[in-house]
Amino acid sequence: MSGVRRVVQVVNPQGMHARPSALVVRIANQFRSVISLEREGTKVDAKSMMDVMMLACPKGSQITLSACGEDAEAAIDALAELFRTGFHEVY
Amino acid sequence: MATGEVRVPRTTIHENQVERELARLDRAVAAAVADVEALSMDLRNRLGDMAEIIGTYLAFLHDEQGLLAPVRKLIKEEKLAAAYAVFRHFSDVSVRLKGMPEPLPSRVPDLLDIKRRIIGHLGVKSAPVDLKSLPRKVVIVADDLSPSQTAVLDRDKVVAFVTDMGGPASHTAILARHLGIPAVVGLGDVTRKVRSGEHVLVDGMAGEVVVEPGEDTVRAFQSRMRRQTQTVRRVTLPDVLASRDGIPVSLLGNVDRVEQGLDIARLGVRGIGLFRTEFLFLGRHDAPDEESQVDLYRRLLTAMAPHPVFIRTLDFGADKWDHRLGENLEPNPFLGLRAIRLSFVHSDLFKSQLRAILRASLAGEPRILFPMIMDAAEMLRARSYLDAVAVELRESGIPFKENIPVGAMVEVPSAALCIDRLLRRADFVNLGTNDLTQYTLAIDRTNPLVAKHFAPYHPAVLHLMRDTVRRADSMNRLVTACGEMAGTAEFTPVLLGLGVRSLSMAAPRVPSVVDRIRSLRVRDCETLVERMLNADGAEEAREILDSAKILRRV
């Protein structure tokens, strides 16, 4: 079981509001690995809308993505790309 | 007084229904997803933005960890019905979100929408409540209980109820007193302060609710409960009830079911001063047929014979009959189409009731009482329906009692103000103290914002009552007081002082009123009322009443 971690940043002006959260959740659910988001000591399930939404990360937050499972690499790549583009709101 | 566990009305299930409920939940969620996806397809073609909101909804509907798994857990572990489990968890989550910083509280409407969709697919239109069949003894805590919900409460299981809304003179409170269910209403925020499963003590007389009481409190409460039961048993009605200075007073009963009539008769009460017939119609989807009415009236008349039974015709309005007679809710139901006015408009219902009363009349001593009569003209009109029904029965050869006394409720101020004309068309009158007070002071007793100003001892109301009694006496017409005031021992001196000599009340009230009557001298009561009539308002009248030293300790 491989574990993959990467640190990403929230770059879009409104932060992680409902729309980005829903996007993260949708992408995460396409993978079989267990995927988490962690910010300032709080670790949540990336596949749960409530969990991700309640993290409520504003612009500039640092988030650690971690995934564990056979498609962990692909999952992290996909999510990191999402964050990089500001959830398609910026780039 | 009662003690029990707190329950917000809900539906629970049995162990062997768990799998079925889980399956129902899955299907309902799938149906909600299908709804939203269908919406999404349509909206994506029109509005890019809206489509994103739909994405949020779908994310919620697929959220195992945050939403679905906890609901399943409630079903499996707490044996909650699916609809209630959804309701519970979504409500909990919403509360949490509301306490967090924006933009999270803005998601609450989304969650509530999803909750409604899922619950809708579970076949429930609103919060699941089945007050008619509860699994064990409970105390109900609710934001409000409508009179029709109160009327169908399973009295074996509901040991007490407690609500946010309402006032001491609201119909729900009156029904509670009537049914002998301890209740405290108008607390404002009790639903936020207690949670399902907590233990409470409810003292309806003191108006107190104690949540999670300690052992000492519970013991003290239980001994008070025992003492209260003993007091009620001690007093029964003497053959001739009279005041301390020998003035005879009649006591009658307020009932809405035959069983209550029997209870009342056992206490030695000689007659029913108010038989409310609305109960025949509450909790039903249609009017009760004439045959069941005939049977009911016959049983009651037989049970009370040879004593009189004052049968009041339908006294509904929008507040008592939730959804019948169409969807057009009135902006001012108390001033609207209710009681006798409703009967004139729905004359088939009215005539059916009158026919049933006449057909049962030979079984005892009926009196017919029309509610909310405005003036003599209206009384004449009501009587004309009765006359028409009598003619029909005569022509069909169906026997009934002739010359049944017919009277009016005096509760609309206009009736009291033109009592002279009204008394020429009525054989007797009943003082509806609750509504008379409401209409005269323009106070809605069910509105917690103003309910505390409701005062049947207000000088204006006293004036109207005194004039009614005086005119009735001069024309030899019986006046019976039958509102809450009549059954409240602290107001007995006021009614006696006004000249009322006939009081009708619910059975549990009889002993304390009997005690009170026997301890009072009518002439002292008359002096008291004179002073109260000259008060500036309710407060001053109350002070005069409270400070009067006219009671002998019984």
XYZ file of C-alpha atoms in Angstrom:
645
model
C 0.000 0.000 0.000
C 1.620 3.191 -1.093
C 1.009 6.525 0.566
C 1.401 9.704 -1.419
C 1.470 13.209 0.003
C 1.614 16.629 -1.568
C 1.152 20.120 -0.305
C -1.067 22.419 -2.346
C -2.359 25.945 -2.055
C -5.767 27.477 -2.394
C -5.372 30.175 -5.022
C -8.833 31.276 -5.995
C -10.176 34.504 -4.449
C -13.233 33.021 -2.746
C -11.399 30.111 -1.260
C -12.965 26.673 -0.985
C -16.641 27.519 -1.125
C -19.349 25.078 -2.124
C -18.462 24.804 -5.780
C -14.786 23.941 -5.405
C -15.648 21.608 -2.540
C -18.108 19.765 -4.742
C -15.490 19.528 -7.470
C -12.864 18.129 -5.122
C -15.346 15.594 -3.820
C -16.403 14.535 -7.319
C -12.857 14.019 -8.486
C -11.837 12.207 -5.297
C -14.766 9.827 -5.641
C -13.466 8.696 -9.022
C -10.557 6.970 -7.319
C -10.415 3.877 -5.162
C -7.778 5.103 -2.718
C -8.540 6.580 0.645
C -7.905 10.302 0.167
C -7.564 13.024 2.803
C -7.191 16.748 3.003
C -5.372 18.184 5.952
C -5.174 21.753 7.112
C -3.833 23.068 10.405
C -4.134 19.756 12.177
C -7.601 18.861 10.869
C -7.725 15.882 8.551
C -10.879 15.139 6.577
C -12.169 12.637 4.044
C -11.852 14.123 0.560
C -14.830 12.086 -0.621
C -17.262 13.618 1.866
C -18.907 16.899 0.846
C -19.719 17.836 4.443
C -16.188 17.141 5.577
C -14.513 19.088 2.781
C -16.950 21.968 3.013
C -16.456 22.390 6.737
C -12.725 22.759 6.211
C -13.692 26.085 4.638
C -10.198 27.006 3.479
C -9.788 30.635 2.468
C -7.490 31.891 -0.263
C -3.846 31.332 0.616
C -4.398 28.241 2.795
C -1.895 25.412 2.628
C -3.469 22.009 2.333
C -1.754 18.627 2.514
C -3.239 16.068 0.165
C -2.628 12.448 1.053
C -3.823 9.281 -0.597
C -3.358 5.625 0.172
C -4.201 2.831 -2.277
C -3.363 1.432 -5.703
C -4.359 4.603 -7.592
C -2.958 6.999 -4.992
C -0.505 8.665 -7.442
C -3.213 9.341 -10.026
C -5.584 10.656 -7.365
C -3.058 13.126 -5.994
C -2.093 14.251 -9.495
C -5.697 14.938 -10.405
C -6.466 16.812 -7.195
C -3.266 18.805 -7.255
C -4.098 19.966 -10.773
C -7.504 21.053 -9.545
C -5.948 23.181 -6.836
C -3.345 24.557 -9.218
C -6.016 25.917 -11.555
C -7.964 27.419 -8.678
C -10.730 24.932 -9.394
C -11.042 26.229 -12.914
C -11.910 29.657 -11.586
C -8.519 31.187 -12.063
C -6.682 29.332 -14.802
C -48.459 16.568 37.302
C -46.512 13.929 35.448
C -43.032 12.654 34.909
C -41.548 10.993 31.906
C -39.057 11.020 29.095
C -38.987 13.853 26.602
C -39.890 13.033 23.058
C -40.261 15.259 20.096
C -43.016 13.597 18.087
C -41.411 10.981 15.881
C -41.871 7.531 14.456
C -39.771 4.622 15.569
C -39.563 1.179 14.092
C -39.076 -2.352 15.291
C -35.869 -4.356 14.981
C -37.201 -6.446 12.121
C -38.025 -3.325 10.098
C -34.476 -1.989 10.060
C -33.441 -3.643 6.800
C -36.570 -2.424 5.108
C -36.008 1.150 6.265
C -32.407 1.081 5.052
C -33.588 -0.093 1.659
C -36.262 2.614 1.598
C -33.653 5.199 2.404
C -31.451 4.036 -0.459
C -34.332 4.213 -2.895
C -35.357 7.661 -1.694
C -31.825 8.981 -2.052
C -31.537 7.470 -5.520
C -34.822 9.113 -6.461
C -33.592 12.462 -5.149
C -30.401 12.058 -7.167
C -32.461 11.337 -10.267
C -34.531 14.473 -9.628
C -31.475 16.631 -9.310
C -29.755 15.115 -12.322
C -32.817 15.707 -14.417
C -32.835 19.302 -13.276
C -29.172 19.582 -14.006
C -29.527 18.386 -17.599
C -32.149 20.982 -18.205
C -30.352 23.831 -16.477
C -26.942 23.201 -17.975
C -28.479 24.100 -21.293
C -29.678 27.399 -19.966
C -27.574 28.657 -17.079
C -23.965 27.649 -16.502
C -24.088 28.897 -12.920
C -27.144 27.017 -11.806
C -25.565 23.836 -13.033
C -22.816 24.292 -10.479
C -25.269 24.567 -7.644
C -26.685 21.300 -8.822
C -23.166 19.883 -8.538
C -23.219 20.833 -4.893
C -26.525 19.113 -4.348
C -25.242 15.939 -5.966
C -22.099 16.051 -3.876
C -24.276 16.162 -0.769
C -26.521 13.365 -1.961
C -23.487 11.140 -2.493
C -21.802 12.050 0.800
C -21.574 8.759 2.661
C -19.343 9.871 5.450
C -21.004 13.169 6.277
C -24.671 12.544 5.560
C -25.767 9.069 4.550
C -23.784 6.882 6.934
C -24.904 8.802 10.034
C -28.527 8.501 8.905
C -28.135 4.762 8.384
C -26.630 4.543 11.847
C -29.668 6.246 13.354
C -31.930 3.751 11.641
C -29.879 0.731 12.695
C -28.918 1.714 16.211
C -31.750 3.952 17.392
C -34.485 2.226 15.406
C -35.696 5.469 13.885
C -37.920 5.480 10.834
C -35.972 6.602 7.764
C -37.818 9.914 7.418
C -37.174 10.867 11.010
C -33.563 9.755 10.863
C -33.039 12.021 7.846
C -34.863 14.836 9.571
C -32.798 14.432 12.728
C -29.381 14.245 11.187
C -29.965 17.008 8.667
C -31.308 19.241 11.428
C -28.250 18.538 13.587
C -25.914 19.312 10.703
C -27.796 22.502 9.866
C -27.493 23.709 13.415
C -23.755 23.047 13.312
C -23.354 24.906 10.053
C -25.321 27.883 11.290
C -22.819 28.284 14.092
C -19.850 28.438 11.726
C -18.489 31.377 9.760
C -19.739 32.242 6.271
C -19.993 30.830 3.690
C -21.058 27.711 5.566
C -24.400 28.931 6.926
C -25.422 29.676 3.333
C -25.319 25.986 2.613
C -28.105 25.328 5.080
C -30.898 26.052 2.600
C -29.286 23.546 0.213
C -29.254 20.892 2.889
C -32.830 21.599 3.862
C -33.875 21.305 0.243
C -32.155 17.962 -0.044
C -33.676 16.845 3.220
C -37.130 17.720 1.930
C -36.526 15.854 -1.300
C -35.428 12.692 0.425
C -38.211 12.822 2.982
C -40.671 13.518 0.176
C -39.526 10.363 -1.582
C -40.062 8.469 1.638
C -43.716 9.371 1.337
C -43.825 11.901 4.131
C -44.937 15.482 3.473
C -43.719 16.997 6.721
C -42.092 15.890 9.947
C -43.289 12.386 10.805
C -45.645 12.450 13.762
C -47.996 9.775 14.888
C -49.474 10.978 18.128
C -52.187 8.380 18.011
C -49.889 5.426 18.477
C -46.773 5.800 20.546
C -44.683 2.883 21.746
C -44.482 3.945 25.389
C -45.381 6.616 27.920
C -43.925 9.939 26.887
C -43.979 13.654 27.457
C -44.459 15.472 24.191
C -42.371 18.567 23.571
C -43.356 20.493 20.460
C -43.367 23.993 19.095
C -47.126 23.738 18.998
C -49.939 21.247 19.140
C -53.057 22.113 17.255
C -56.405 21.406 18.912
C -56.988 18.536 16.495
C -53.649 16.975 17.345
C -54.377 17.411 21.052
C -57.781 15.860 20.624
C -56.367 12.605 19.245
C -53.481 12.226 21.678
C -53.215 8.718 23.002
C -54.050 9.487 26.601
C -52.583 6.274 27.885
C -49.194 7.096 26.437
C -49.003 10.877 26.524
C -48.530 11.672 30.199
C -47.968 15.382 29.636
C -47.117 17.895 26.969
C -45.119 21.067 26.790
C -45.084 23.647 23.965
C -43.388 26.838 22.816
C -46.564 28.472 21.539
C -49.923 29.067 23.133
C -51.208 30.759 26.261
C -53.200 29.576 29.268
C -56.472 30.251 27.506
C -55.580 28.739 24.148
C -57.654 25.832 22.935
C -54.793 23.436 23.326
C -54.425 24.344 26.990
C -58.159 24.103 27.524
C -58.264 20.690 25.919
C -55.374 19.544 28.079
C -57.248 20.565 31.212
C -60.302 18.895 29.876
C -58.600 15.651 29.042
C -56.761 15.738 32.336
C -53.347 15.796 30.644
C -50.801 17.938 32.505
C -49.457 20.619 30.195
C -47.367 23.747 30.189
C -47.707 25.976 27.127
C -46.297 29.248 25.875
C -42.773 28.575 27.081
C -41.286 30.177 23.994
C -38.177 28.092 23.564
C -38.625 24.836 25.377
C -38.023 22.884 22.164
C -34.515 24.292 22.110
C -33.874 23.542 25.737
C -34.761 19.882 25.973
C -33.712 16.958 23.835
C -35.373 13.675 23.057
C -34.720 11.074 25.688
C -34.244 13.488 28.553
C -36.311 13.041 31.679
C -38.715 15.803 32.696
C -41.144 16.618 35.455
C -44.182 18.571 34.348
C -46.284 20.437 36.887
C -49.228 21.826 34.975
C -50.633 23.652 37.978
C -47.466 25.541 38.818
C -46.537 25.914 35.150
C -43.152 24.332 35.723
C -41.027 21.972 33.696
C -37.905 20.484 35.282
C -35.400 18.857 32.954
C -33.256 15.974 34.225
C -34.355 16.410 37.850
C -32.234 15.204 40.733
C -33.427 12.471 43.108
C -34.647 14.849 45.818
C -36.657 16.855 43.331
C -38.234 13.688 41.982
C -39.206 12.494 45.461
C -40.728 15.857 46.400
C -42.628 15.862 43.129
C -44.005 12.389 43.645
C -45.291 13.175 47.103
C -47.000 16.288 45.746
C -48.596 14.142 43.081
C -49.923 11.742 45.693
C -51.382 14.565 47.787
C -53.096 16.060 44.745
C -54.813 12.773 43.875
C -56.081 12.464 47.432
C -57.608 15.946 47.438
C -59.552 15.262 44.295
C -61.112 12.136 45.756
C -62.161 13.810 48.980
C -64.810 16.149 47.571
C -68.101 15.105 46.042
C -71.157 17.183 45.378
C -73.746 17.590 48.133
C -77.426 17.246 47.268
C -77.974 20.953 47.384
C -74.973 23.085 46.702
C -75.197 26.504 48.292
C -72.962 29.384 49.254
C -72.114 30.090 52.853
C -75.087 32.415 53.095
C -77.435 29.831 51.677
C -77.763 30.918 48.033
C -78.161 27.830 45.820
C -75.773 27.400 42.924
C -76.033 24.795 40.161
C -72.997 23.017 38.893
C -72.970 21.419 35.473
C -70.316 19.713 33.367
C -68.434 20.645 30.216
C -67.879 17.539 28.165
C -67.129 16.431 24.664
C -67.361 12.671 25.006
C -69.920 10.362 26.506
C -67.340 8.851 28.891
C -66.742 12.284 30.369
C -70.469 12.604 30.851
C -70.389 9.434 32.932
C -67.452 10.749 34.988
C -69.356 13.930 35.603
C -72.496 12.080 36.631
C -70.494 10.022 39.114
C -69.379 13.210 40.840
C -72.992 14.051 41.471
C -73.108 16.828 38.899
C -76.617 17.225 37.638
C -76.431 18.004 33.977
C -74.121 18.989 31.169
C -73.924 22.732 30.691
C -71.885 22.449 27.545
C -71.624 19.500 25.228
C -69.077 20.503 22.603
C -69.748 18.774 19.312
C -66.613 19.772 17.381
C -64.920 16.597 18.502
C -67.217 14.679 16.251
C -65.502 16.360 13.334
C -61.868 16.656 14.379
C -59.422 14.088 13.157
C -61.728 13.080 10.349
C -61.703 13.668 6.641
C -65.448 13.972 6.255
C -68.504 14.893 8.280
C -69.748 12.203 10.654
C -72.949 10.698 9.318
C -76.236 11.485 10.880
C -76.664 7.984 12.274
C -73.497 8.096 14.382
C -74.530 11.495 15.662
C -77.975 10.214 16.647
C -76.355 7.322 18.466
C -73.941 9.589 20.296
C -76.550 12.115 21.412
C -78.855 9.342 22.496
C -76.182 7.733 24.660
C -75.329 11.011 26.308
C -78.933 12.007 26.927
C -79.655 8.587 28.393
C -76.580 8.726 30.625
C -77.578 12.115 32.038
C -81.357 11.690 32.177
C -83.356 13.244 33.806
C -80.795 16.057 33.933
C -80.405 18.510 31.063
C -77.736 18.333 28.365
C -76.963 21.588 26.584
C -75.786 20.561 23.120
C -73.849 23.247 21.342
C -73.931 23.067 17.547
C -70.691 23.128 15.587
C -68.351 25.810 16.804
C -65.554 25.528 14.263
C -63.375 27.983 12.622
C -60.123 27.744 10.735
C -58.182 27.249 13.957
C -60.041 24.145 14.993
C -60.549 22.455 11.661
C -57.256 22.433 9.871
C -57.829 21.653 6.305
C -61.471 21.101 5.625
C -63.650 23.386 3.560
C -61.025 24.264 1.019
C -57.677 25.919 1.043
C -58.687 29.566 1.381
C -57.398 30.372 4.813
C -58.841 33.462 6.335
C -56.600 36.281 7.459
C -58.673 36.695 10.616
C -60.286 33.379 11.418
C -61.637 34.500 14.786
C -63.559 37.230 13.032
C -64.389 35.086 10.075
C -66.585 32.282 8.895
C -66.935 30.208 12.009
C -69.530 28.660 14.278
C -73.112 29.590 13.423
C -72.006 31.548 10.348
C -70.265 28.464 9.019
C -73.399 26.465 9.772
C -75.531 28.812 7.704
C -73.173 28.485 4.764
C -72.904 24.713 5.123
C -76.524 24.256 5.949
C -76.551 20.586 4.977
C -74.115 19.878 7.834
C -76.103 22.134 10.134
C -79.449 20.546 9.364
C -77.975 17.087 9.667
C -76.762 17.921 13.167
C -80.107 19.452 14.141
C -81.950 16.454 12.763
C -79.723 14.099 14.737
C -80.377 16.042 17.938
C -84.131 15.927 17.386
C -84.121 12.236 16.532
C -82.232 11.494 19.764
C -84.269 13.957 21.837
C -86.712 11.502 23.360
C -83.862 9.749 25.205
C -83.465 12.550 27.740
C -83.519 16.296 28.336
C -81.773 18.074 25.477
C -81.213 21.797 25.135
C -79.931 23.288 21.873
C -77.270 25.958 22.101
C -76.127 28.073 19.146
C -72.570 29.452 19.221
C -71.343 32.945 18.334
C -74.790 34.451 17.990
C -74.452 38.105 17.121
C -77.961 39.408 17.673
C -81.657 38.554 17.824
C -81.917 38.390 14.015
C -79.246 35.731 13.843
C -80.972 33.788 16.593
C -84.204 33.870 14.603
C -82.397 32.670 11.534
C -80.823 29.764 13.413
C -84.194 28.808 14.856
C -85.698 28.782 11.392
C -83.379 25.933 10.411
C -84.476 24.007 13.462
C -88.103 24.645 12.616
C -87.545 23.435 9.050
C -85.937 20.237 10.285
C -88.800 19.700 12.727
C -91.302 20.018 9.890
C -89.373 17.469 7.804
C -89.320 14.971 10.637
C -92.983 15.463 11.367
C -93.807 14.824 7.747
C -91.742 11.633 7.797
C -93.521 10.485 10.914
C -90.349 10.438 12.962
C -91.084 11.254 16.598
C -89.108 13.799 18.604
C -89.459 15.949 21.665
C -91.455 19.114 21.153
C -90.536 22.506 22.574
C -86.900 21.780 23.251
C -85.386 24.870 24.895
C -83.136 26.734 22.463
C -80.543 29.302 23.481
C -77.484 31.287 22.487
C -73.881 31.544 23.549
C -73.255 35.107 24.615
C -69.668 35.553 23.507
C -69.773 38.167 20.802
C -70.003 41.607 22.470
C -72.895 42.632 20.236
C -75.012 39.889 21.777
C -74.368 41.253 25.251
C -74.980 44.813 24.115
C -78.379 44.013 22.636
C -79.194 41.288 25.106
C -82.689 42.619 25.576
C -83.773 41.830 22.019
C -81.811 38.574 21.992
C -83.493 37.285 25.147
C -86.868 37.583 23.479
C -85.759 34.937 20.973
C -83.829 32.670 23.304
C -84.986 30.399 26.092
C -81.639 30.655 27.915
C -78.112 31.989 27.388
C -74.658 30.642 28.130
C -71.836 33.014 28.899
C -68.822 32.068 26.806
C -66.332 33.893 29.016
C -63.220 33.002 26.982
C -64.406 34.343 23.657
C -66.322 37.216 25.207
C -63.073 38.379 26.783
C -61.125 37.897 23.537
C -63.531 39.867 21.418
C -64.133 42.607 23.950
C -60.462 43.240 24.698
C -59.349 42.429 21.117
C -56.790 39.911 22.380
C -55.908 36.645 20.699
C -55.411 34.262 23.570
C -53.300 31.929 21.433
C -50.773 34.652 20.647
C -47.978 34.411 23.223
C -47.091 38.043 22.598
C -50.334 39.257 24.110
C -51.808 36.233 25.879
C -50.797 37.554 29.287
C -53.171 40.491 28.900
C -56.128 38.186 28.499
C -58.227 38.846 31.602
C -61.827 37.642 31.985
C -62.086 39.824 35.091
C -61.460 43.016 33.121
C -64.023 45.682 34.161
C -65.376 45.891 30.596
C -66.035 42.173 30.443
C -67.573 42.262 33.909
C -69.937 45.049 32.801
C -71.109 43.020 29.829
C -71.634 39.949 31.955
C -73.488 41.799 34.654
C -75.866 43.444 32.227
C -76.541 40.090 30.596
C -77.318 38.458 33.910
C -79.543 41.322 35.065
C -81.669 41.325 31.931
C -81.868 37.529 31.893
C -83.003 37.495 35.520
C -85.683 40.093 34.867
C -87.023 37.936 32.029
C -86.678 34.713 33.940
C -84.086 33.238 31.634
C -81.340 30.919 32.855
C -77.751 32.128 32.508
C -74.955 29.581 32.745
C -71.282 30.501 32.703
C -69.329 27.842 30.844
C -65.927 29.171 29.883
C -62.615 28.629 31.653
C -63.579 31.255 34.186
C -66.447 29.104 35.409
C -64.080 26.265 36.302
C -61.464 28.425 37.948
C -62.030 28.599 41.689
C -60.285 31.942 42.120
C -62.876 33.572 39.848
C -65.896 31.959 41.465
C -66.430 34.991 43.755
C -66.516 37.216 40.677
C -69.149 35.122 38.900
C -71.273 34.804 42.018
C -70.950 38.531 42.596
C -72.157 39.186 39.056
C -75.297 37.191 39.761
C -74.401 33.989 37.955
C -75.997 31.015 39.711
C -75.188 28.278 37.250
C -71.645 27.205 36.398
C -70.456 24.555 33.973
C -66.932 23.128 33.991
C -64.732 20.116 33.241
C -64.920 17.279 35.790
C -61.474 17.783 37.364
C -62.464 21.323 38.270
C -65.592 20.446 40.182
C -64.082 19.750 43.616
C -62.179 23.020 43.919
C -65.115 25.094 42.725
C -67.476 23.317 45.126
C -65.089 24.088 47.980
C -64.931 27.707 46.913
C -68.685 28.182 46.583
C -69.300 26.810 50.058
C -66.730 29.139 51.545
C -68.152 32.337 50.061
C -70.922 34.701 51.065
C -72.663 36.005 47.967
C -73.106 39.485 49.437
C -69.348 39.743 49.970
C -68.875 38.723 46.342
C -71.285 41.429 45.194
C -69.343 44.082 47.095
C -66.140 42.784 45.553
C -67.517 42.950 42.017
C -68.773 46.525 42.516
C -65.232 47.588 43.270
C -63.811 45.620 40.361
C -66.309 47.193 37.957
C -64.848 50.584 38.827
C -61.236 49.600 38.235
C -59.161 51.306 35.550
C -58.181 48.033 33.961
C -57.307 44.401 34.461
C -54.384 44.979 36.783
C -56.348 47.052 39.234
C -59.261 44.602 39.091
C -56.819 41.797 39.802
C -55.366 43.588 42.781
C -58.841 44.159 44.180
C -59.646 40.485 43.724
C -56.393 39.281 45.255
C -56.584 41.485 48.295
C -60.237 40.877 49.104
C -60.606 39.047 52.376
C -63.759 37.178 51.646
C -62.715 33.596 51.835
C -63.058 31.379 54.823
C -60.318 28.772 54.781
C -62.023 25.444 54.116
